[in-house]
Coordinates of N, CA and C in Angstrom, one line a residue:
M1 N 78.7 -15.4 -272.1 CA 79.6 -15.0 -273.2 C 81.0 -14.5 -272.6
T2 N 80.8 -13.7 -271.6 CA 82.0 -13.2 -270.9 C 82.9 -14.3 -270.4
L3 N 82.2 -15.4 -269.7 CA 82.9 -16.4 -269.2 C 83.7 -17.3 -270.2
T4 N 82.9 -17.4 -271.3 CA 83.5 -18.1 -272.5 C 84.8 -17.4 -273.0
Y5 N 84.7 -16.1 -273.1 CA 85.8 -15.3 -273.6 C 87.0 -15.4 -272.7
I6 N 86.7 -15.4 -271.4 CA 87.8 -15.4 -270.4 C 88.4 -16.8 -270.4
L7 N 87.6 -17.9 -270.6 CA 88.2 -19.2 -270.7 C 89.1 -19.4 -272.0
C8 N 88.6 -18.8 -273.1 CA 89.4 -18.9 -274.3 C 90.7 -18.2 -274.2
I9 N 90.8 -17.2 -273.4 CA 92.1 -16.5 -273.2 C 92.9 -17.1 -272.1
S10 N 92.3 -17.5 -271.0 CA 93.0 -17.9 -269.8 C 93.6 -19.4 -270.1
V11 N 92.9 -20.2 -270.7 CA 93.3 -21.6 -270.9 C 94.5 -21.7 -271.8
P12 N 94.5 -21.1 -273.0 CA 95.8 -21.1 -273.7 C 97.0 -20.4 -273.0
L13 N 96.7 -19.3 -272.3 CA 97.7 -18.6 -271.6 C 98.3 -19.5 -270.6
T14 N 97.4 -20.2 -269.8 CA 97.9 -21.1 -268.7 C 98.7 -22.2 -269.3
L15 N 98.2 -22.8 -270.4 CA 99.0 -23.9 -270.9 C 100.3 -23.4 -271.5
T16 N 100.4 -22.1 -272.0 CA 101.6 -21.6 -272.5 C 102.6 -21.4 -271.4
L17 N 102.1 -20.9 -270.2 CA 102.9 -20.7 -269.1 C 103.5 -22.1 -268.5
I18 N 102.6 -23.1 -268.6 CA 103.0 -24.4 -268.0 C 104.1 -25.0 -269.0
V19 N 104.0 -24.8 -270.2 CA 105.0 -25.3 -271.2 C 106.2 -24.6 -271.0
C20 N 106.2 -23.3 -270.9 CA 107.4 -22.4 -270.7 C 108.1 -22.8 -269.4
L21 N 107.3 -23.0 -268.3 CA 107.9 -23.3 -267.1 C 108.6 -24.7 -267.1
T22 N 107.9 -25.6 -267.8 CA 108.4 -27.0 -267.9 C 109.8 -27.0 -268.7
C23 N 109.8 -26.2 -269.8 CA 111.0 -26.1 -270.6 C 112.1 -25.5 -269.7
Y24 N 111.8 -24.4 -268.9 CA 112.8 -23.8 -268.1 C 113.4 -24.8 -267.1
L25 N 112.5 -25.5 -266.5 CA 112.9 -26.5 -265.5 C 113.8 -27.5 -266.1
K26 N 113.6 -28.0 -267.3 CA 114.3 -28.9 -267.9 C 115.7 -28.3 -268.3
H27 N 115.7 -27.1 -268.8 CA 117.0 -26.4 -269.1 C 117.8 -26.2 -267.9
V28 N 117.2 -25.8 -266.7 CA 118.0 -25.6 -265.6 C 118.6 -26.9 -265.1
K29 N 117.7 -27.9 -265.1 CA 118.2 -29.3 -264.6 C 119.4 -29.7 -265.5
S30 N 119.1 -29.7 -266.9 CA 120.1 -30.1 -267.8 C 121.4 -29.4 -267.7
K31 N 121.3 -28.0 -267.6 CA 122.5 -27.2 -267.5 C 123.3 -27.4 -266.3
S32 N 122.6 -27.5 -265.1 CA 123.3 -27.7 -263.8 C 123.9 -29.2 -263.8
Q33 N 123.2 -30.2 -264.3 CA 123.7 -31.5 -264.3 C 125.0 -31.6 -265.3
G34 N 124.9 -30.9 -266.3 CA 126.1 -30.9 -267.2 C 127.3 -30.2 -266.6
L35 N 127.1 -29.1 -265.9 CA 128.2 -28.5 -265.3 C 128.7 -29.3 -264.1
E36 N 127.9 -29.9 -263.4 CA 128.3 -30.8 -262.3 C 129.0 -32.0 -262.7
A37 N 128.5 -32.5 -263.8 CA 129.2 -33.7 -264.5 C 130.6 -33.4 -264.8
A38 N 130.8 -32.1 -265.5 CA 132.2 -31.7 -265.8 C 133.1 -31.7 -264.7
C39 N 132.5 -31.1 -263.6 CA 133.3 -30.9 -262.3 C 133.8 -32.3 -261.8
M40 N 132.8 -33.3 -261.7 CA 133.1 -34.6 -261.2 C 134.1 -35.3 -262.1
S41 N 133.9 -35.1 -263.4 CA 134.9 -35.8 -264.4 C 136.4 -35.4 -264.1
L42 N 136.5 -34.0 -264.0 CA 137.8 -33.5 -263.7 C 138.3 -33.9 -262.3
L43 N 137.4 -34.0 -261.3 CA 137.8 -34.4 -259.9 C 138.3 -35.9 -260.0
S44 N 137.6 -36.7 -260.8 CA 137.9 -38.1 -261.0 C 139.3 -38.2 -261.5
Q45 N 139.7 -37.3 -262.6 CA 140.9 -37.4 -263.2 C 142.0 -37.1 -262.2
I46 N 141.7 -36.0 -261.3 CA 142.7 -35.7 -260.3 C 143.0 -36.8 -259.4
F47 N 141.9 -37.5 -258.9 CA 142.1 -38.7 -258.0 C 143.0 -39.7 -258.7
A48 N 142.7 -40.0 -260.0 CA 143.4 -41.0 -260.7 C 144.9 -40.6 -260.8
L49 N 145.3 -39.3 -261.0 CA 146.6 -38.8 -261.1 C 147.3 -38.9 -259.7
F50 N 146.6 -38.7 -258.6 CA 147.1 -38.8 -257.3 C 147.5 -40.3 -257.1
K51 N 146.6 -41.2 -257.5 CA 146.8 -42.6 -257.2 C 148.0 -43.0 -258.0
R52 N 148.2 -42.5 -259.2 CA 149.4 -42.9 -259.9 C 150.7 -42.3 -259.2
K53 N 150.6 -41.1 -258.7 CA 151.7 -40.4 -258.1 C 152.2 -41.3 -256.9
Y54 N 151.2 -41.7 -256.1 CA 151.5 -42.4 -254.8 C 152.0 -43.8 -255.1
A55 N 151.8 -44.4 -256.4 CA 152.3 -45.7 -256.8 C 153.8 -45.5 -257.3
M56 N 154.0 -44.3 -257.8 CA 155.4 -44.0 -258.2 C 156.5 -43.7 -257.2
I57 N 156.1 -43.2 -256.1 CA 157.0 -42.9 -255.0 C 157.8 -44.1 -254.6
P58 N 157.0 -45.2 -254.2 CA 157.8 -46.4 -253.8 C 158.8 -46.9 -254.9
R59 N 158.4 -46.7 -256.1 CA 159.3 -47.1 -257.2 C 160.6 -46.2 -257.2
L60 N 160.5 -45.0 -257.0 CA 161.6 -44.1 -256.9 C 162.5 -44.5 -255.7
N61 N 161.8 -44.7 -254.6 CA 162.5 -45.1 -253.3 C 163.3 -46.4 -253.5
E62 N 162.8 -47.3 -254.2 CA 163.5 -48.6 -254.4 C 164.8 -48.4 -255.2
K63 N 164.7 -47.5 -256.1 CA 165.9 -47.1 -256.9 C 166.9 -46.5 -256.0
I64 N 166.5 -45.7 -255.1 CA 167.4 -44.9 -254.2 C 168.0 -45.8 -253.3
R65 N 167.4 -46.9 -252.9 CA 167.9 -47.8 -251.8 C 169.1 -48.6 -252.4
E66 N 169.1 -48.7 -253.7 CA 170.2 -49.4 -254.4 C 171.5 -48.7 -254.2
Y67 N 171.5 -47.4 -254.1 CA 172.7 -46.5 -254.0 C 172.8 -45.9 -252.5
A68 N 171.7 -45.6 -251.9 CA 171.6 -45.0 -250.6 C 170.9 -45.7 -249.6
A69 N 171.4 -46.9 -249.2 CA 170.8 -47.7 -248.2 C 170.8 -47.1 -246.9
G70 N 171.7 -46.1 -246.6 CA 171.8 -45.4 -245.3 C 170.6 -44.6 -245.1
E71 N 169.9 -44.2 -246.1 CA 168.8 -43.3 -246.0 C 167.4 -44.1 -245.8
N72 N 167.5 -45.5 -245.5 CA 166.4 -46.3 -245.5 C 165.3 -45.8 -244.5
D73 N 165.6 -45.3 -243.4 CA 164.6 -44.8 -242.5 C 163.7 -43.7 -243.0
L74 N 164.4 -42.7 -243.7 CA 163.6 -41.6 -244.3 C 162.8 -42.2 -245.5
L75 N 163.3 -43.1 -246.2 CA 162.5 -43.7 -247.3 C 161.4 -44.4 -246.8
K76 N 161.5 -45.1 -245.7 CA 160.3 -45.8 -245.1 C 159.2 -44.8 -244.6
E77 N 159.7 -43.6 -244.1 CA 158.7 -42.6 -243.7 C 157.9 -42.1 -245.0
I78 N 158.7 -41.9 -246.0 CA 158.1 -41.5 -247.3 C 157.1 -42.5 -247.8
D79 N 157.5 -43.7 -247.9 CA 156.5 -44.8 -248.3 C 155.3 -44.8 -247.5
K80 N 155.5 -44.7 -246.2 CA 154.3 -44.7 -245.3 C 153.4 -43.6 -245.5
E81 N 153.9 -42.4 -245.7 CA 153.1 -41.1 -246.0 C 152.4 -41.4 -247.4
A82 N 153.1 -42.0 -248.3 CA 152.5 -42.1 -249.6 C 151.2 -42.9 -249.5
T83 N 151.4 -44.1 -248.7 CA 150.3 -45.0 -248.5 C 149.1 -44.3 -247.8
L84 N 149.4 -43.5 -246.8 CA 148.3 -42.8 -246.0 C 147.7 -41.7 -246.9
A85 N 148.5 -41.2 -247.8 CA 147.9 -40.1 -248.7 C 147.0 -40.8 -249.7
G86 N 147.3 -42.1 -250.1 CA 146.5 -42.8 -251.0 C 145.1 -43.0 -250.3
V87 N 145.2 -43.4 -249.0 CA 144.0 -43.7 -248.4 C 143.1 -42.4 -248.2
A88 N 143.8 -41.3 -248.0 CA 143.1 -40.0 -247.9 C 142.4 -39.6 -249.2
A89 N 143.1 -39.9 -250.3 CA 142.5 -39.6 -251.6 C 141.3 -40.5 -251.9
E90 N 141.4 -41.8 -251.5 CA 140.2 -42.7 -251.7 C 139.1 -42.2 -250.8
N91 N 139.3 -41.8 -249.6 CA 138.3 -41.2 -248.7 C 137.6 -40.0 -249.3
L92 N 138.5 -39.1 -249.8 CA 138.0 -37.9 -250.4 C 137.1 -38.2 -251.7
K93 N 137.6 -39.1 -252.4 CA 136.8 -39.5 -253.6 C 135.4 -39.9 -253.3
R94 N 135.2 -40.6 -252.2 CA 133.8 -41.0 -251.8 C 133.0 -39.8 -251.2
N95 N 133.7 -38.8 -250.6 CA 132.9 -37.8 -250.0 C 133.6 -36.5 -250.1
C96 N 133.7 -36.0 -251.3 CA 134.5 -34.7 -251.6 C 133.8 -33.4 -251.1
R97 N 132.5 -33.5 -250.7 CA 131.8 -32.3 -250.4 C 131.7 -32.2 -248.9
A98 N 132.2 -33.0 -248.1 CA 132.2 -32.9 -246.7 C 133.0 -31.7 -246.3
P99 N 132.6 -31.0 -245.2 CA 133.4 -29.9 -244.7 C 134.8 -30.2 -244.4
G100 N 135.8 -29.5 -244.9 CA 137.2 -29.7 -244.7 C 137.6 -31.1 -245.3
A101 N 136.9 -31.5 -246.4 CA 137.2 -32.8 -247.0 C 138.7 -32.8 -247.5
F102 N 139.3 -31.8 -248.0 CA 140.5 -31.8 -248.7 C 141.7 -31.6 -247.6
S103 N 141.4 -31.4 -246.3 CA 142.4 -31.0 -245.4 C 143.3 -32.3 -245.1
E104 N 142.8 -33.5 -245.0 CA 143.7 -34.7 -244.8 C 144.7 -34.8 -245.9
L105 N 144.2 -34.8 -247.1 CA 145.1 -35.0 -248.2 C 146.1 -33.9 -248.3
R106 N 145.7 -32.7 -248.0 CA 146.6 -31.5 -248.0 C 147.7 -31.7 -247.0
N107 N 147.3 -32.2 -245.8 CA 148.3 -32.5 -244.7 C 149.3 -33.5 -245.2
R108 N 148.8 -34.5 -245.8 CA 149.7 -35.6 -246.3 C 150.6 -35.2 -247.4
E109 N 150.1 -34.4 -248.3 CA 150.9 -33.8 -249.3 C 152.1 -33.0 -248.8
N110 N 151.7 -32.1 -247.8 CA 152.7 -31.3 -247.2 C 153.8 -32.0 -246.5
T111 N 153.4 -33.2 -245.8 CA 154.4 -34.1 -245.2 C 155.3 -34.7 -246.2
I112 N 154.7 -35.2 -247.2 CA 155.5 -35.9 -248.3 C 156.4 -34.9 -248.9
F113 N 156.0 -33.7 -249.1 CA 156.7 -32.6 -249.8 C 158.0 -32.3 -248.9
L114 N 157.8 -32.2 -247.5 CA 158.9 -31.9 -246.6 C 159.9 -33.1 -246.6
R115 N 159.4 -34.4 -246.5 CA 160.2 -35.5 -246.5 C 161.0 -35.6 -247.8
M116 N 160.4 -35.3 -248.9 CA 161.1 -35.5 -250.3 C 162.1 -34.3 -250.4
T117 N 161.8 -33.2 -249.9 CA 162.9 -32.1 -249.8 C 164.1 -32.5 -249.0
A118 N 163.8 -33.1 -247.8 CA 164.9 -33.5 -247.1 C 165.8 -34.6 -247.7
L119 N 165.1 -35.5 -248.4 CA 165.7 -36.6 -249.1 C 166.6 -36.0 -250.2
R120 N 166.0 -35.1 -251.0 CA 166.8 -34.5 -252.1 C 168.1 -34.0 -251.6
D121 N 168.0 -33.3 -250.5 CA 169.2 -32.6 -249.9 C 170.3 -33.7 -249.5
R122 N 169.8 -34.9 -249.0 CA 170.7 -35.9 -248.7 C 171.3 -36.6 -249.9
L123 N 170.5 -36.7 -250.9 CA 171.0 -37.4 -252.1 C 172.1 -36.7 -252.9
R124 N 172.5 -35.5 -252.5 CA 173.5 -34.8 -253.1 C 174.9 -35.6 -252.7
R125 N 174.8 -36.3 -251.7 CA 176.0 -37.1 -251.3 C 176.1 -38.4 -252.1
Y126 N 175.2 -38.7 -253.1 CA 175.3 -39.9 -253.8 C 175.3 -39.5 -255.3
P127 N 176.4 -38.9 -255.8 CA 176.4 -38.5 -257.2 C 176.2 -39.7 -258.2
A128 N 176.7 -40.9 -257.8 CA 176.4 -42.1 -258.6 C 174.9 -42.3 -258.9
L129 N 174.1 -42.1 -257.9 CA 172.6 -42.3 -258.0 C 172.1 -41.1 -258.9
L130 N 172.5 -39.9 -258.7 CA 172.0 -38.9 -259.4 C 172.3 -38.9 -260.9
S131 N 173.4 -39.6 -261.3 CA 173.8 -39.7 -262.7 C 173.1 -40.9 -263.4
T132 N 172.4 -41.7 -262.7 CA 171.8 -42.9 -263.4 C 170.5 -42.4 -264.2
A133 N 170.4 -43.0 -265.4 CA 169.3 -42.6 -266.2 C 167.8 -43.0 -265.6
S134 N 167.9 -44.2 -265.0 CA 166.7 -44.6 -264.4 C 166.2 -43.8 -263.2
Y135 N 167.1 -43.2 -262.4 CA 166.7 -42.4 -261.3 C 166.1 -41.1 -261.9
R136 N 166.8 -40.5 -262.8 CA 166.4 -39.1 -263.5 C 165.0 -39.4 -264.2
E137 N 164.9 -40.5 -264.8 CA 163.6 -40.8 -265.6 C 162.4 -40.8 -264.6
I138 N 162.6 -41.6 -263.4 CA 161.4 -41.7 -262.5 C 161.2 -40.3 -261.8
S139 N 162.3 -39.6 -261.6 CA 162.2 -38.3 -260.9 C 161.5 -37.3 -261.8
E140 N 161.8 -37.2 -263.0 CA 161.2 -36.3 -264.0 C 159.6 -36.8 -264.1
E141 N 159.5 -38.1 -264.2 CA 158.0 -38.5 -264.3 C 157.2 -38.1 -263.1
L142 N 157.8 -38.0 -261.9 CA 157.1 -37.7 -260.7 C 156.8 -36.2 -260.7
K143 N 157.8 -35.3 -261.2 CA 157.5 -34.0 -261.3 C 156.5 -33.7 -262.4
A144 N 156.5 -34.4 -263.4 CA 155.5 -34.2 -264.5 C 154.1 -34.6 -264.0
Q145 N 154.0 -35.6 -263.1 CA 152.8 -36.0 -262.5 C 152.2 -34.8 -261.6
D146 N 153.1 -34.2 -260.9 CA 152.6 -33.0 -260.0 C 152.1 -31.9 -261.0
S147 N 152.8 -31.7 -262.0 CA 152.4 -30.7 -263.0 C 151.1 -31.0 -263.6
K148 N 150.9 -32.2 -263.9 CA 149.4 -32.6 -264.5 C 148.5 -32.4 -263.4
I149 N 148.7 -32.8 -262.2 CA 147.8 -32.6 -261.1 C 147.4 -31.1 -260.9
D150 N 148.5 -30.3 -261.0 CA 148.2 -28.9 -260.8 C 147.4 -28.3 -261.9
F151 N 147.7 -28.7 -263.1 CA 146.9 -28.3 -264.3 C 145.5 -28.7 -264.1
N152 N 145.2 -29.9 -263.8 CA 143.9 -30.4 -263.6 C 143.1 -29.8 -262.5
I153 N 143.8 -29.5 -261.4 CA 143.2 -28.7 -260.3 C 142.7 -27.3 -260.8
R154 N 143.6 -26.6 -261.5 CA 143.1 -25.4 -262.0 C 142.0 -25.4 -263.0
Q155 N 141.9 -26.5 -263.7 CA 140.7 -26.7 -264.7 C 139.5 -27.1 -263.9
Y156 N 139.6 -27.9 -262.9 CA 138.6 -28.2 -262.0 C 138.0 -26.9 -261.3
N157 N 138.9 -26.1 -260.7 CA 138.4 -24.9 -260.0 C 137.6 -24.0 -260.9
D158 N 138.1 -23.8 -262.2 CA 137.4 -23.1 -263.2 C 136.0 -23.6 -263.4
A159 N 135.9 -24.9 -263.5 CA 134.6 -25.6 -263.8 C 133.7 -25.4 -262.5
A160 N 134.3 -25.6 -261.3 CA 133.6 -25.5 -260.1 C 133.0 -24.0 -259.9
R161 N 133.8 -23.1 -260.3 CA 133.3 -21.7 -260.1 C 132.2 -21.4 -261.1
E162 N 132.3 -22.0 -262.3 CA 131.2 -21.8 -263.3 C 129.9 -22.6 -262.8
F163 N 130.1 -23.7 -262.2 CA 128.9 -24.5 -261.7 C 128.3 -23.7 -260.5
N164 N 129.1 -23.2 -259.5 CA 128.6 -22.5 -258.3 C 127.9 -21.3 -258.8
G165 N 128.6 -20.5 -259.7 CA 127.9 -19.3 -260.1 C 126.6 -19.5 -260.8
Y166 N 126.5 -20.6 -261.6 CA 125.1 -20.8 -262.2 C 124.1 -21.1 -261.2
C167 N 124.6 -22.0 -260.2 CA 123.5 -22.5 -259.2 C 123.1 -21.4 -258.3
H168 N 124.0 -20.4 -258.0 CA 123.6 -19.4 -257.1 C 123.1 -18.1 -257.8
R169 N 123.0 -18.1 -259.1 CA 122.5 -16.9 -259.8 C 121.0 -16.8 -259.8
G170 N 120.4 -16.1 -258.9 CA 118.9 -15.9 -258.9 C 118.3 -16.8 -257.9
L171 N 117.3 -16.2 -257.2 CA 116.6 -16.9 -256.1 C 115.7 -18.0 -256.7
I172 N 115.1 -17.8 -257.8 CA 114.2 -18.8 -258.4 C 115.1 -20.0 -258.9
R173 N 116.2 -19.7 -259.4 CA 117.1 -20.8 -259.8 C 117.5 -21.7 -258.7
R174 N 117.8 -21.0 -257.6 CA 118.3 -21.8 -256.4 C 117.2 -22.6 -255.9
L175 N 116.0 -22.1 -255.9 CA 114.8 -22.8 -255.4 C 114.6 -24.0 -256.3
I176 N 114.6 -23.8 -257.5 CA 114.4 -24.9 -258.5 C 115.5 -26.0 -258.3
L177 N 116.6 -25.7 -258.2 CA 117.7 -26.7 -258.0 C 117.6 -27.4 -256.7
K178 N 117.1 -26.7 -255.6 CA 116.9 -27.3 -254.4 C 115.8 -28.4 -254.5
L179 N 114.7 -28.0 -255.1 CA 113.6 -28.9 -255.3 C 114.0 -30.2 -256.2
L180 N 114.9 -29.9 -257.1 CA 115.4 -30.9 -258.0 C 116.5 -31.8 -257.3
G181 N 116.9 -31.4 -256.1 CA 117.9 -32.2 -255.4 C 119.3 -32.0 -255.9
V182 N 119.6 -31.0 -256.6 CA 121.0 -30.7 -257.2 C 121.8 -29.9 -256.1
S183 N 123.0 -30.4 -255.7 CA 123.8 -29.7 -254.8 C 124.3 -28.4 -255.4
P184 N 124.1 -27.3 -254.8 CA 124.4 -26.0 -255.4 C 125.8 -25.6 -255.0
E185 N 126.7 -26.5 -254.6 CA 128.1 -26.1 -254.2 C 129.1 -27.2 -254.6
A186 N 130.1 -26.8 -255.4 CA 131.3 -27.7 -255.6 C 132.4 -27.0 -254.9
P187 N 133.1 -27.8 -254.1 CA 134.2 -27.2 -253.2 C 135.4 -26.9 -254.1
L188 N 136.0 -25.7 -253.9 CA 137.3 -25.4 -254.6 C 138.4 -26.1 -254.0
I189 N 139.4 -26.5 -254.8 CA 140.6 -27.0 -254.3 C 141.8 -26.0 -254.2
E190 N 142.1 -25.6 -253.1 CA 143.1 -24.6 -253.0 C 144.3 -25.0 -252.1
D191 N 145.5 -24.6 -252.6 CA 146.8 -24.9 -251.8 C 146.9 -26.4 -251.5
L192 N 146.5 -27.2 -252.5 CA 146.6 -28.7 -252.2 C 148.1 -29.2 -252.4
L193 N 148.8 -28.7 -253.4 CA 150.1 -29.0 -253.7 C 151.0 -27.8 -253.3
P194 N 152.1 -28.2 -252.4 CA 153.0 -27.2 -252.1 C 153.8 -26.8 -253.4
A195 N 154.2 -25.5 -253.4 CA 155.1 -25.0 -254.6 C 156.4 -25.7 -254.6
L196 N 156.8 -26.1 -255.7 CA 158.1 -26.7 -255.9 C 159.2 -25.6 -255.8
P197 N 160.3 -26.0 -255.0 CA 161.4 -25.0 -254.8 C 162.2 -24.8 -256.1
E198 N 162.7 -23.6 -256.3 CA 163.4 -23.3 -257.5 C 164.6 -24.1 -257.7
E199 N 165.2 -24.6 -256.5 CA 166.4 -25.3 -256.6 C 166.2 -26.7 -257.4
D200 N 165.0 -27.1 -257.4 CA 164.7 -28.3 -258.2 C 165.2 -28.2 -259.7
N201 N 165.1 -27.0 -260.2 CA 165.4 -26.8 -261.6 C 166.9 -26.9 -261.8
K202 N 167.7 -26.8 -260.8 CA 169.1 -26.9 -260.9 C 169.7 -28.2 -260.3
E203 N 168.7 -29.1 -260.0 CA 169.2 -30.3 -259.3 C 170.0 -31.1 -260.2
S204 N 169.7 -31.1 -261.5 CA 170.5 -32.0 -262.5 C 171.9 -31.5 -262.6
Q205 N 172.2 -30.3 -262.2 CA 173.4 -29.6 -262.4 C 174.3 -29.9 -261.2
A206 N 173.8 -30.4 -260.1 CA 174.4 -30.6 -258.8 C 175.6 -31.5 -259.0
A207 N 175.4 -32.7 -259.6 CA 176.4 -33.8 -259.6 C 177.6 -33.2 -260.5
P208 N 177.4 -32.7 -261.8 CA 178.5 -32.2 -262.6 C 179.3 -31.1 -261.9
D209 N 178.6 -30.2 -261.1 CA 179.3 -29.1 -260.4 C 180.2 -29.6 -259.4
A210 N 179.7 -30.7 -258.6 CA 180.5 -31.3 -257.5 C 181.7 -31.9 -258.2
T211 N 181.6 -32.6 -259.3 CA 182.7 -33.3 -260.0 C 183.7 -32.3 -260.4
A212 N 183.2 -31.2 -261.0 CA 184.1 -30.1 -261.4 C 185.0 -29.5 -260.3
N213 N 184.3 -29.3 -259.1 CA 185.0 -28.8 -257.9 C 186.1 -29.8 -257.5
E214 N 185.8 -31.1 -257.5 CA 186.8 -32.0 -257.1 C 187.9 -32.1 -258.0
V215 N 187.7 -31.9 -259.4 CA 188.8 -31.9 -260.3 C 189.7 -30.6 -260.1
K216 N 189.1 -29.5 -259.8 CA 189.8 -28.2 -259.5 C 190.7 -28.3 -258.3
S217 N 190.1 -28.9 -257.2 CA 190.8 -29.1 -256.1 C 191.9 -30.1 -256.1
A218 N 191.7 -31.1 -257.0 CA 192.7 -32.1 -257.2 C 193.9 -31.7 -258.0
A219 N 193.6 -30.7 -258.9 CA 194.7 -30.2 -259.9 C 196.0 -29.7 -259.2
P220 N 195.8 -28.7 -258.2 CA 197.1 -28.3 -257.5 C 197.8 -29.3 -256.8
A221 N 197.0 -30.4 -256.2 CA 197.7 -31.4 -255.5 C 198.6 -32.2 -256.5
S222 N 198.2 -32.4 -257.7 CA 198.9 -33.2 -258.6 C 200.2 -32.5 -259.0
K223 N 200.2 -31.2 -259.1 CA 201.4 -30.4 -259.4 C 202.4 -30.5 -258.2
N224 N 202.0 -30.5 -257.0 CA 202.9 -30.6 -256.0 C 203.5 -32.0 -255.8

């Protein structure tokens, strides 16, 4: 009688525990996979934006060559770095969780930034180029692309922090995710894009100011 009573209590209780555990496992797996998928989707968008950016740089340089052929050596360096950065982005896309995975792309981005900064300084000698609508259009498009990349990186980092926080919250959850084969770590993207200098905001005013100075300096000469 006692054994029957124990079985009547223990069997339903055991089944209930099994059902609850199964539901919890499904919930943890579904939640973690959903958060991970959100991270990977944003990361994929970032790679697509980088790819488009590196395709835009040669377009800009070709336009510059029409007016500033003397800067061809620097333009070739920038084209080369854009190609190498594209390769780094493709490698990163295949293995974004490797230690130091973003370092190569970060180095390429820094090099491109330095070369482009030097180029912008030199282009002040070519007011005819700076005044063309096509140059301004491509330049603004390139800046907008960097803004989109920066925005998507911030969104990705927020999603990665949410995913990492969920995966690392509680020993039991970490063990479950390990058993399920879910990677408990999404790498954060930090300092990938160099900050744009404030001078860029005044770049469009450089050519008119130079023209105004020339007119001012020419006025006294005409009086004499």
